[in-house]
Amino acid sequence: MKNTTKALIGMGILNFLGCLDLTIVNTALPDIKQCFHVSDTQLQWCINALLLALTSTMVLVGKLGDRYGRRLMLYFGMILFGLASLGAMLASRFDV
């Protein structure tokens, strides 16, 4: 298998994980609203904060990728995403 094909498959999987993450957040919105007793406007701020953090992080990591190597930053991002997902899974076991 060519390196280009491997790269495309890897990026496709990572793109799917990003879309899956946003879908999970959208699915959790009713539970967030009920648990924290927030209005729809406040809930929209949660989505805005998520998108702001995502876009600003992409710019920062893009610059770091140019400086230290894209592959290193990709692996770092995958590990960080996995640890954050693990933390979110473990946090759901504790009721607020």
mmCIF file of N, CA and C in Angstrom:
data_model
loop_
_atom_site.group_PDB
_atom_site.id
_atom_site.type_symbol
_atom_site.label_atom_id
_atom_site.label_comp_id
_atom_site.label_asym_id
_atom_site.label_seq_id
_atom_site.Cartn_x
_atom_site.Cartn_y
_atom_site.Cartn_z
ATOM 1 N N MET A 1 0.840 -1.172 0.000
ATOM 2 C CA MET A 1 0.000 0.000 0.000
ATOM 3 C C MET A 1 0.891 1.243 0.000
ATOM 4 N N LYS A 2 0.559 2.201 -0.830
ATOM 5 C CA LYS A 2 1.367 3.405 -0.936
ATOM 6 C C LYS A 2 1.209 4.277 0.309
ATOM 7 N N ASN A 3 2.227 5.111 0.557
ATOM 8 C CA ASN A 3 2.171 6.031 1.688
ATOM 9 C C ASN A 3 1.015 7.015 1.554
ATOM 10 N N THR A 4 0.706 7.407 0.322
ATOM 11 C CA THR A 4 -0.390 8.342 0.099
ATOM 12 C C THR A 4 -1.717 7.724 0.511
ATOM 13 N N THR A 5 -1.904 6.464 0.167
ATOM 14 C CA THR A 5 -3.132 5.772 0.538
ATOM 15 C C THR A 5 -3.241 5.634 2.049
ATOM 16 N N LYS A 6 -2.148 5.297 2.705
ATOM 17 C CA LYS A 6 -2.149 5.191 4.159
ATOM 18 C C LYS A 6 -2.493 6.528 4.807
ATOM 19 N N ALA A 7 -1.915 7.602 4.273
ATOM 20 C CA ALA A 7 -2.181 8.933 4.817
ATOM 21 C C ALA A 7 -3.647 9.305 4.641
ATOM 22 N N LEU A 8 -4.215 9.013 3.482
ATOM 23 C CA LEU A 8 -5.620 9.330 3.241
ATOM 24 C C LEU A 8 -6.539 8.523 4.149
ATOM 25 N N ILE A 9 -6.227 7.258 4.361
ATOM 26 C CA ILE A 9 -7.028 6.432 5.254
ATOM 27 C C ILE A 9 -6.937 6.968 6.686
ATOM 28 N N GLY A 10 -5.734 7.301 7.116
ATOM 29 C CA GLY A 10 -5.553 7.846 8.462
ATOM 30 C C GLY A 10 -6.283 9.157 8.658
ATOM 31 N N MET A 11 -6.190 10.056 7.692
ATOM 32 C CA MET A 11 -6.878 11.341 7.801
ATOM 33 C C MET A 11 -8.388 11.162 7.737
ATOM 34 N N GLY A 12 -8.846 10.186 6.966
ATOM 35 C CA GLY A 12 -10.281 9.900 6.919
ATOM 36 C C GLY A 12 -10.799 9.422 8.259
ATOM 37 N N ILE A 13 -10.031 8.557 8.911
ATOM 38 C CA ILE A 13 -10.423 8.067 10.237
ATOM 39 C C ILE A 13 -10.432 9.208 11.244
ATOM 40 N N LEU A 14 -9.419 10.064 11.213
ATOM 41 C CA LEU A 14 -9.364 11.190 12.141
ATOM 42 C C LEU A 14 -10.482 12.193 11.878
ATOM 43 N N ASN A 15 -10.825 12.413 10.617
ATOM 44 C CA ASN A 15 -11.932 13.290 10.278
ATOM 45 C C ASN A 15 -13.243 12.711 10.806
ATOM 46 N N PHE A 16 -13.414 11.415 10.672
ATOM 47 C CA PHE A 16 -14.598 10.754 11.209
ATOM 48 C C PHE A 16 -14.679 10.914 12.722
ATOM 49 N N LEU A 17 -13.548 10.787 13.413
ATOM 50 C CA LEU A 17 -13.546 10.951 14.868
ATOM 51 C C LEU A 17 -13.932 12.375 15.279
ATOM 52 N N GLY A 18 -13.482 13.362 14.510
ATOM 53 C CA GLY A 18 -13.867 14.741 14.793
ATOM 54 C C GLY A 18 -15.363 14.953 14.629
ATOM 55 N N CYS A 19 -15.924 14.424 13.553
ATOM 56 C CA CYS A 19 -17.370 14.529 13.340
ATOM 57 C C CYS A 19 -18.138 13.770 14.418
ATOM 58 N N LEU A 20 -17.622 12.628 14.808
ATOM 59 C CA LEU A 20 -18.246 11.842 15.861
ATOM 60 C C LEU A 20 -18.249 12.598 17.184
ATOM 61 N N ASP A 21 -17.170 13.296 17.471
ATOM 62 C CA ASP A 21 -17.077 14.080 18.697
ATOM 63 C C ASP A 21 -18.138 15.176 18.720
ATOM 64 N N LEU A 22 -18.306 15.887 17.613
ATOM 65 C CA LEU A 22 -19.333 16.929 17.558
ATOM 66 C C LEU A 22 -20.736 16.340 17.661
ATOM 67 N N THR A 23 -20.948 15.163 17.079
ATOM 68 C CA THR A 23 -22.247 14.502 17.181
ATOM 69 C C THR A 23 -22.541 14.116 18.627
ATOM 70 N N ILE A 24 -21.545 13.637 19.333
ATOM 71 C CA ILE A 24 -21.726 13.260 20.732
ATOM 72 C C ILE A 24 -22.087 14.475 21.576
ATOM 73 N N VAL A 25 -21.428 15.602 21.322
ATOM 74 C CA VAL A 25 -21.739 16.825 22.068
ATOM 75 C C VAL A 25 -23.172 17.259 21.787
ATOM 76 N N ASN A 26 -23.586 17.234 20.523
ATOM 77 C CA ASN A 26 -24.962 17.611 20.193
ATOM 78 C C ASN A 26 -25.978 16.665 20.800
ATOM 79 N N THR A 27 -25.643 15.398 20.885
ATOM 80 C CA THR A 27 -26.544 14.427 21.495
ATOM 81 C C THR A 27 -26.656 14.649 23.000
ATOM 82 N N ALA A 28 -25.589 15.126 23.621
ATOM 83 C CA ALA A 28 -25.580 15.325 25.071
ATOM 84 C C ALA A 28 -26.227 16.635 25.504
ATOM 85 N N LEU A 29 -26.560 17.515 24.571
ATOM 86 C CA LEU A 29 -27.098 18.825 24.940
ATOM 87 C C LEU A 29 -28.358 18.761 25.812
ATOM 88 N N PRO A 30 -29.341 17.898 25.522
ATOM 89 C CA PRO A 30 -30.511 17.839 26.413
ATOM 90 C C PRO A 30 -30.153 17.432 27.854
ATOM 91 N N ASP A 31 -29.223 16.503 27.993
ATOM 92 C CA ASP A 31 -28.798 16.099 29.341
ATOM 93 C C ASP A 31 -28.040 17.220 30.043
ATOM 94 N N ILE A 32 -27.218 17.965 29.301
ATOM 95 C CA ILE A 32 -26.495 19.098 29.873
ATOM 96 C C ILE A 32 -27.486 20.147 30.350
ATOM 97 N N LYS A 33 -28.503 20.394 29.522
ATOM 98 C CA LYS A 33 -29.527 21.387 29.879
ATOM 99 C C LYS A 33 -30.270 20.985 31.149
ATOM 100 N N GLN A 34 -30.627 19.722 31.247
ATOM 101 C CA GLN A 34 -31.370 19.245 32.413
ATOM 102 C C GLN A 34 -30.491 19.199 33.663
ATOM 103 N N CYS A 35 -29.271 18.761 33.524
ATOM 104 C CA CYS A 35 -28.384 18.598 34.677
ATOM 105 C C CYS A 35 -27.992 19.940 35.286
ATOM 106 N N PHE A 36 -27.685 20.915 34.431
ATOM 107 C CA PHE A 36 -27.191 22.194 34.924
ATOM 108 C C PHE A 36 -28.269 23.275 34.973
ATOM 109 N N HIS A 37 -29.496 22.935 34.559
ATOM 110 C CA HIS A 37 -30.633 23.863 34.603
ATOM 111 C C HIS A 37 -30.305 25.169 33.889
ATOM 112 N N VAL A 38 -29.930 25.067 32.624
ATOM 113 C CA VAL A 38 -29.573 26.241 31.835
ATOM 114 C C VAL A 38 -30.618 26.480 30.753
ATOM 115 N N SER A 39 -30.667 27.705 30.260
ATOM 116 C CA SER A 39 -31.605 28.056 29.193
ATOM 117 C C SER A 39 -31.002 27.672 27.837
ATOM 118 N N ASP A 40 -31.827 27.813 26.802
ATOM 119 C CA ASP A 40 -31.340 27.510 25.450
ATOM 120 C C ASP A 40 -30.224 28.469 25.039
ATOM 121 N N THR A 41 -30.326 29.712 25.481
ATOM 122 C CA THR A 41 -29.286 30.690 25.160
ATOM 123 C C THR A 41 -27.961 30.305 25.801
ATOM 124 N N GLN A 42 -27.998 29.891 27.048
ATOM 125 C CA GLN A 42 -26.777 29.467 27.727
ATOM 126 C C GLN A 42 -26.219 28.193 27.095
ATOM 127 N N LEU A 43 -27.109 27.331 26.647
ATOM 128 C CA LEU A 43 -26.675 26.105 25.974
ATOM 129 C C LEU A 43 -25.979 26.429 24.656
ATOM 130 N N GLN A 44 -26.460 27.455 23.967
ATOM 131 C CA GLN A 44 -25.813 27.875 22.722
ATOM 132 C C GLN A 44 -24.402 28.383 22.995
ATOM 133 N N TRP A 45 -24.205 29.016 24.143
ATOM 134 C CA TRP A 45 -22.864 29.461 24.506
ATOM 135 C C TRP A 45 -21.921 28.276 24.696
ATOM 136 N N CYS A 46 -22.439 27.151 25.159
ATOM 137 C CA CYS A 46 -21.603 25.933 25.281
ATOM 138 C C CYS A 46 -21.104 25.494 23.910
ATOM 139 N N ILE A 47 -21.990 25.496 22.922
ATOM 140 C CA ILE A 47 -21.593 25.117 21.565
ATOM 141 C C ILE A 47 -20.608 26.131 21.004
ATOM 142 N N ASN A 48 -20.872 27.420 21.239
ATOM 143 C CA ASN A 48 -19.951 28.447 20.753
ATOM 144 C C ASN A 48 -18.569 28.306 21.390
ATOM 145 N N ALA A 49 -18.523 27.989 22.674
ATOM 146 C CA ALA A 49 -17.241 27.801 23.355
ATOM 147 C C ALA A 49 -16.498 26.599 22.777
ATOM 148 N N LEU A 50 -17.221 25.534 22.490
ATOM 149 C CA LEU A 50 -16.602 24.351 21.887
ATOM 150 C C LEU A 50 -16.009 24.686 20.519
ATOM 151 N N LEU A 51 -16.772 25.367 19.687
ATOM 152 C CA LEU A 51 -16.283 25.709 18.350
ATOM 153 C C LEU A 51 -15.132 26.712 18.407
ATOM 154 N N LEU A 52 -15.188 27.649 19.334
ATOM 155 C CA LEU A 52 -14.097 28.609 19.487
ATOM 156 C C LEU A 52 -12.815 27.906 19.927
ATOM 157 N N ALA A 53 -12.946 26.998 20.891
ATOM 158 C CA ALA A 53 -11.772 26.244 21.350
ATOM 159 C C ALA A 53 -11.220 25.368 20.220
ATOM 160 N N LEU A 54 -12.104 24.753 19.456
ATOM 161 C CA LEU A 54 -11.668 23.885 18.357
ATOM 162 C C LEU A 54 -10.932 24.672 17.283
ATOM 163 N N THR A 55 -11.499 25.787 16.862
ATOM 164 C CA THR A 55 -10.868 26.541 15.780
ATOM 165 C C THR A 55 -9.569 27.208 16.222
ATOM 166 N N SER A 56 -9.531 27.726 17.434
ATOM 167 C CA SER A 56 -8.286 28.356 17.891
ATOM 168 C C SER A 56 -7.189 27.314 18.103
ATOM 169 N N THR A 57 -7.553 26.139 18.544
ATOM 170 C CA THR A 57 -6.584 25.064 18.717
ATOM 171 C C THR A 57 -6.041 24.604 17.364
ATOM 172 N N MET A 58 -6.899 24.576 16.351
ATOM 173 C CA MET A 58 -6.443 24.156 15.027
ATOM 174 C C MET A 58 -5.393 25.114 14.474
ATOM 175 N N VAL A 59 -5.585 26.407 14.691
ATOM 176 C CA VAL A 59 -4.609 27.387 14.218
ATOM 177 C C VAL A 59 -3.285 27.203 14.957
ATOM 178 N N LEU A 60 -3.354 27.048 16.274
ATOM 179 C CA LEU A 60 -2.141 26.880 17.082
ATOM 180 C C LEU A 60 -1.390 25.606 16.695
ATOM 181 N N VAL A 61 -2.106 24.504 16.581
ATOM 182 C CA VAL A 61 -1.452 23.234 16.259
ATOM 183 C C VAL A 61 -0.932 23.243 14.821
ATOM 184 N N GLY A 62 -1.599 23.964 13.921
ATOM 185 C CA GLY A 62 -1.079 24.105 12.559
ATOM 186 C C GLY A 62 0.273 24.796 12.550
ATOM 187 N N LYS A 63 0.397 25.837 13.352
ATOM 188 C CA LYS A 63 1.677 26.544 13.452
ATOM 189 C C LYS A 63 2.743 25.651 14.091
ATOM 190 N N LEU A 64 2.354 24.925 15.158
ATOM 191 C CA LEU A 64 3.296 24.005 15.791
ATOM 192 C C LEU A 64 3.692 22.879 14.836
ATOM 193 N N GLY A 65 2.749 22.440 13.999
ATOM 194 C CA GLY A 65 3.051 21.413 13.004
ATOM 195 C C GLY A 65 4.057 21.887 11.981
ATOM 196 N N ASP A 66 3.956 23.165 11.599
ATOM 197 C CA ASP A 66 4.944 23.723 10.674
ATOM 198 C C ASP A 66 6.322 23.775 11.313
ATOM 199 N N ARG A 67 6.360 24.033 12.594
ATOM 200 C CA ARG A 67 7.648 24.195 13.284
ATOM 201 C C ARG A 67 8.267 22.853 13.681
ATOM 202 N N TYR A 68 7.468 21.950 14.270
ATOM 203 C CA TYR A 68 8.022 20.715 14.833
ATOM 204 C C TYR A 68 7.724 19.457 14.020
ATOM 205 N N GLY A 69 6.893 19.580 13.020
ATOM 206 C CA GLY A 69 6.576 18.415 12.191
ATOM 207 C C GLY A 69 5.108 18.052 12.301
ATOM 208 N N ARG A 70 4.504 17.858 11.162
ATOM 209 C CA ARG A 70 3.068 17.574 11.142
ATOM 210 C C ARG A 70 2.740 16.211 11.728
ATOM 211 N N ARG A 71 3.590 15.244 11.458
ATOM 212 C CA ARG A 71 3.326 13.896 11.965
ATOM 213 C C ARG A 71 3.376 13.860 13.488
ATOM 214 N N LEU A 72 4.339 14.538 14.084
ATOM 215 C CA LEU A 72 4.442 14.598 15.539
ATOM 216 C C LEU A 72 3.200 15.250 16.144
ATOM 217 N N MET A 73 2.752 16.342 15.551
ATOM 218 C CA MET A 73 1.567 17.037 16.064
ATOM 219 C C MET A 73 0.309 16.200 15.874
ATOM 220 N N LEU A 74 0.255 15.447 14.771
ATOM 221 C CA LEU A 74 -0.886 14.563 14.538
ATOM 222 C C LEU A 74 -0.944 13.485 15.609
ATOM 223 N N TYR A 75 0.198 12.866 15.900
ATOM 224 C CA TYR A 75 0.225 11.843 16.943
ATOM 225 C C TYR A 75 -0.088 12.427 18.309
ATOM 226 N N PHE A 76 0.451 13.604 18.587
ATOM 227 C CA PHE A 76 0.169 14.273 19.851
ATOM 228 C C PHE A 76 -1.326 14.568 19.983
ATOM 229 N N GLY A 77 -1.933 15.042 18.901
ATOM 230 C CA GLY A 77 -3.368 15.328 18.922
ATOM 231 C C GLY A 77 -4.203 14.080 19.114
ATOM 232 N N MET A 78 -3.799 12.987 18.481
ATOM 233 C CA MET A 78 -4.540 11.729 18.646
ATOM 234 C C MET A 78 -4.470 11.239 20.088
ATOM 235 N N ILE A 79 -3.297 11.330 20.689
ATOM 236 C CA ILE A 79 -3.137 10.896 22.079
ATOM 237 C C ILE A 79 -3.942 11.793 23.014
ATOM 238 N N LEU A 80 -3.873 13.096 22.783
ATOM 239 C CA LEU A 80 -4.626 14.037 23.610
ATOM 240 C C LEU A 80 -6.128 13.816 23.466
ATOM 241 N N PHE A 81 -6.598 13.577 22.242
ATOM 242 C CA PHE A 81 -8.010 13.304 22.000
ATOM 243 C C PHE A 81 -8.439 12.026 22.728
ATOM 244 N N GLY A 82 -7.608 11.002 22.654
ATOM 245 C CA GLY A 82 -7.930 9.748 23.342
ATOM 246 C C GLY A 82 -7.992 9.921 24.851
ATOM 247 N N LEU A 83 -7.042 10.658 25.414
ATOM 248 C CA LEU A 83 -7.055 10.883 26.862
ATOM 249 C C LEU A 83 -8.250 11.728 27.288
ATOM 250 N N ALA A 84 -8.601 12.730 26.487
ATOM 251 C CA ALA A 84 -9.765 13.558 26.801
ATOM 252 C C ALA A 84 -11.046 12.737 26.713
ATOM 253 N N SER A 85 -11.140 11.852 25.738
ATOM 254 C CA SER A 85 -12.315 10.987 25.621
ATOM 255 C C SER A 85 -12.400 10.031 26.802
ATOM 256 N N LEU A 86 -11.264 9.513 27.221
ATOM 257 C CA LEU A 86 -11.234 8.645 28.397
ATOM 258 C C LEU A 86 -11.671 9.415 29.648
ATOM 259 N N GLY A 87 -11.191 10.650 29.790
ATOM 260 C CA GLY A 87 -11.596 11.474 30.924
ATOM 261 C C GLY A 87 -13.086 11.776 30.909
ATOM 262 N N ALA A 88 -13.642 12.042 29.718
ATOM 263 C CA ALA A 88 -15.081 12.292 29.611
ATOM 264 C C ALA A 88 -15.880 11.042 29.956
ATOM 265 N N MET A 89 -15.379 9.887 29.555
ATOM 266 C CA MET A 89 -16.073 8.643 29.877
ATOM 267 C C MET A 89 -16.070 8.406 31.375
ATOM 268 N N LEU A 90 -14.938 8.634 32.023
ATOM 269 C CA LEU A 90 -14.847 8.411 33.448
ATOM 270 C C LEU A 90 -15.652 9.454 34.232
ATOM 271 N N ALA A 91 -15.729 10.678 33.709
ATOM 272 C CA ALA A 91 -16.485 11.738 34.394
ATOM 273 C C ALA A 91 -17.974 11.446 34.378
ATOM 274 N N SER A 92 -18.449 10.716 33.378
ATOM 275 C CA SER A 92 -19.884 10.420 33.302
ATOM 276 C C SER A 92 -20.323 9.446 34.385
ATOM 277 N N ARG A 93 -19.398 8.811 35.054
ATOM 278 C CA ARG A 93 -19.740 7.871 36.120
ATOM 279 C C ARG A 93 -20.034 8.576 37.436
ATOM 280 N N PHE A 94 -19.700 9.852 37.505
ATOM 281 C CA PHE A 94 -19.922 10.609 38.723
ATOM 282 C C PHE A 94 -21.069 11.578 38.506
ATOM 283 N N ASP A 95 -22.089 11.513 39.337
ATOM 284 C CA ASP A 95 -23.224 12.413 39.198
ATOM 285 C C ASP A 95 -22.909 13.749 39.829
ATOM 286 N N VAL A 96 -23.426 14.810 39.209
ATOM 287 C CA VAL A 96 -23.210 16.165 39.719
ATOM 288 C C VAL A 96 -24.240 16.468 40.758
#
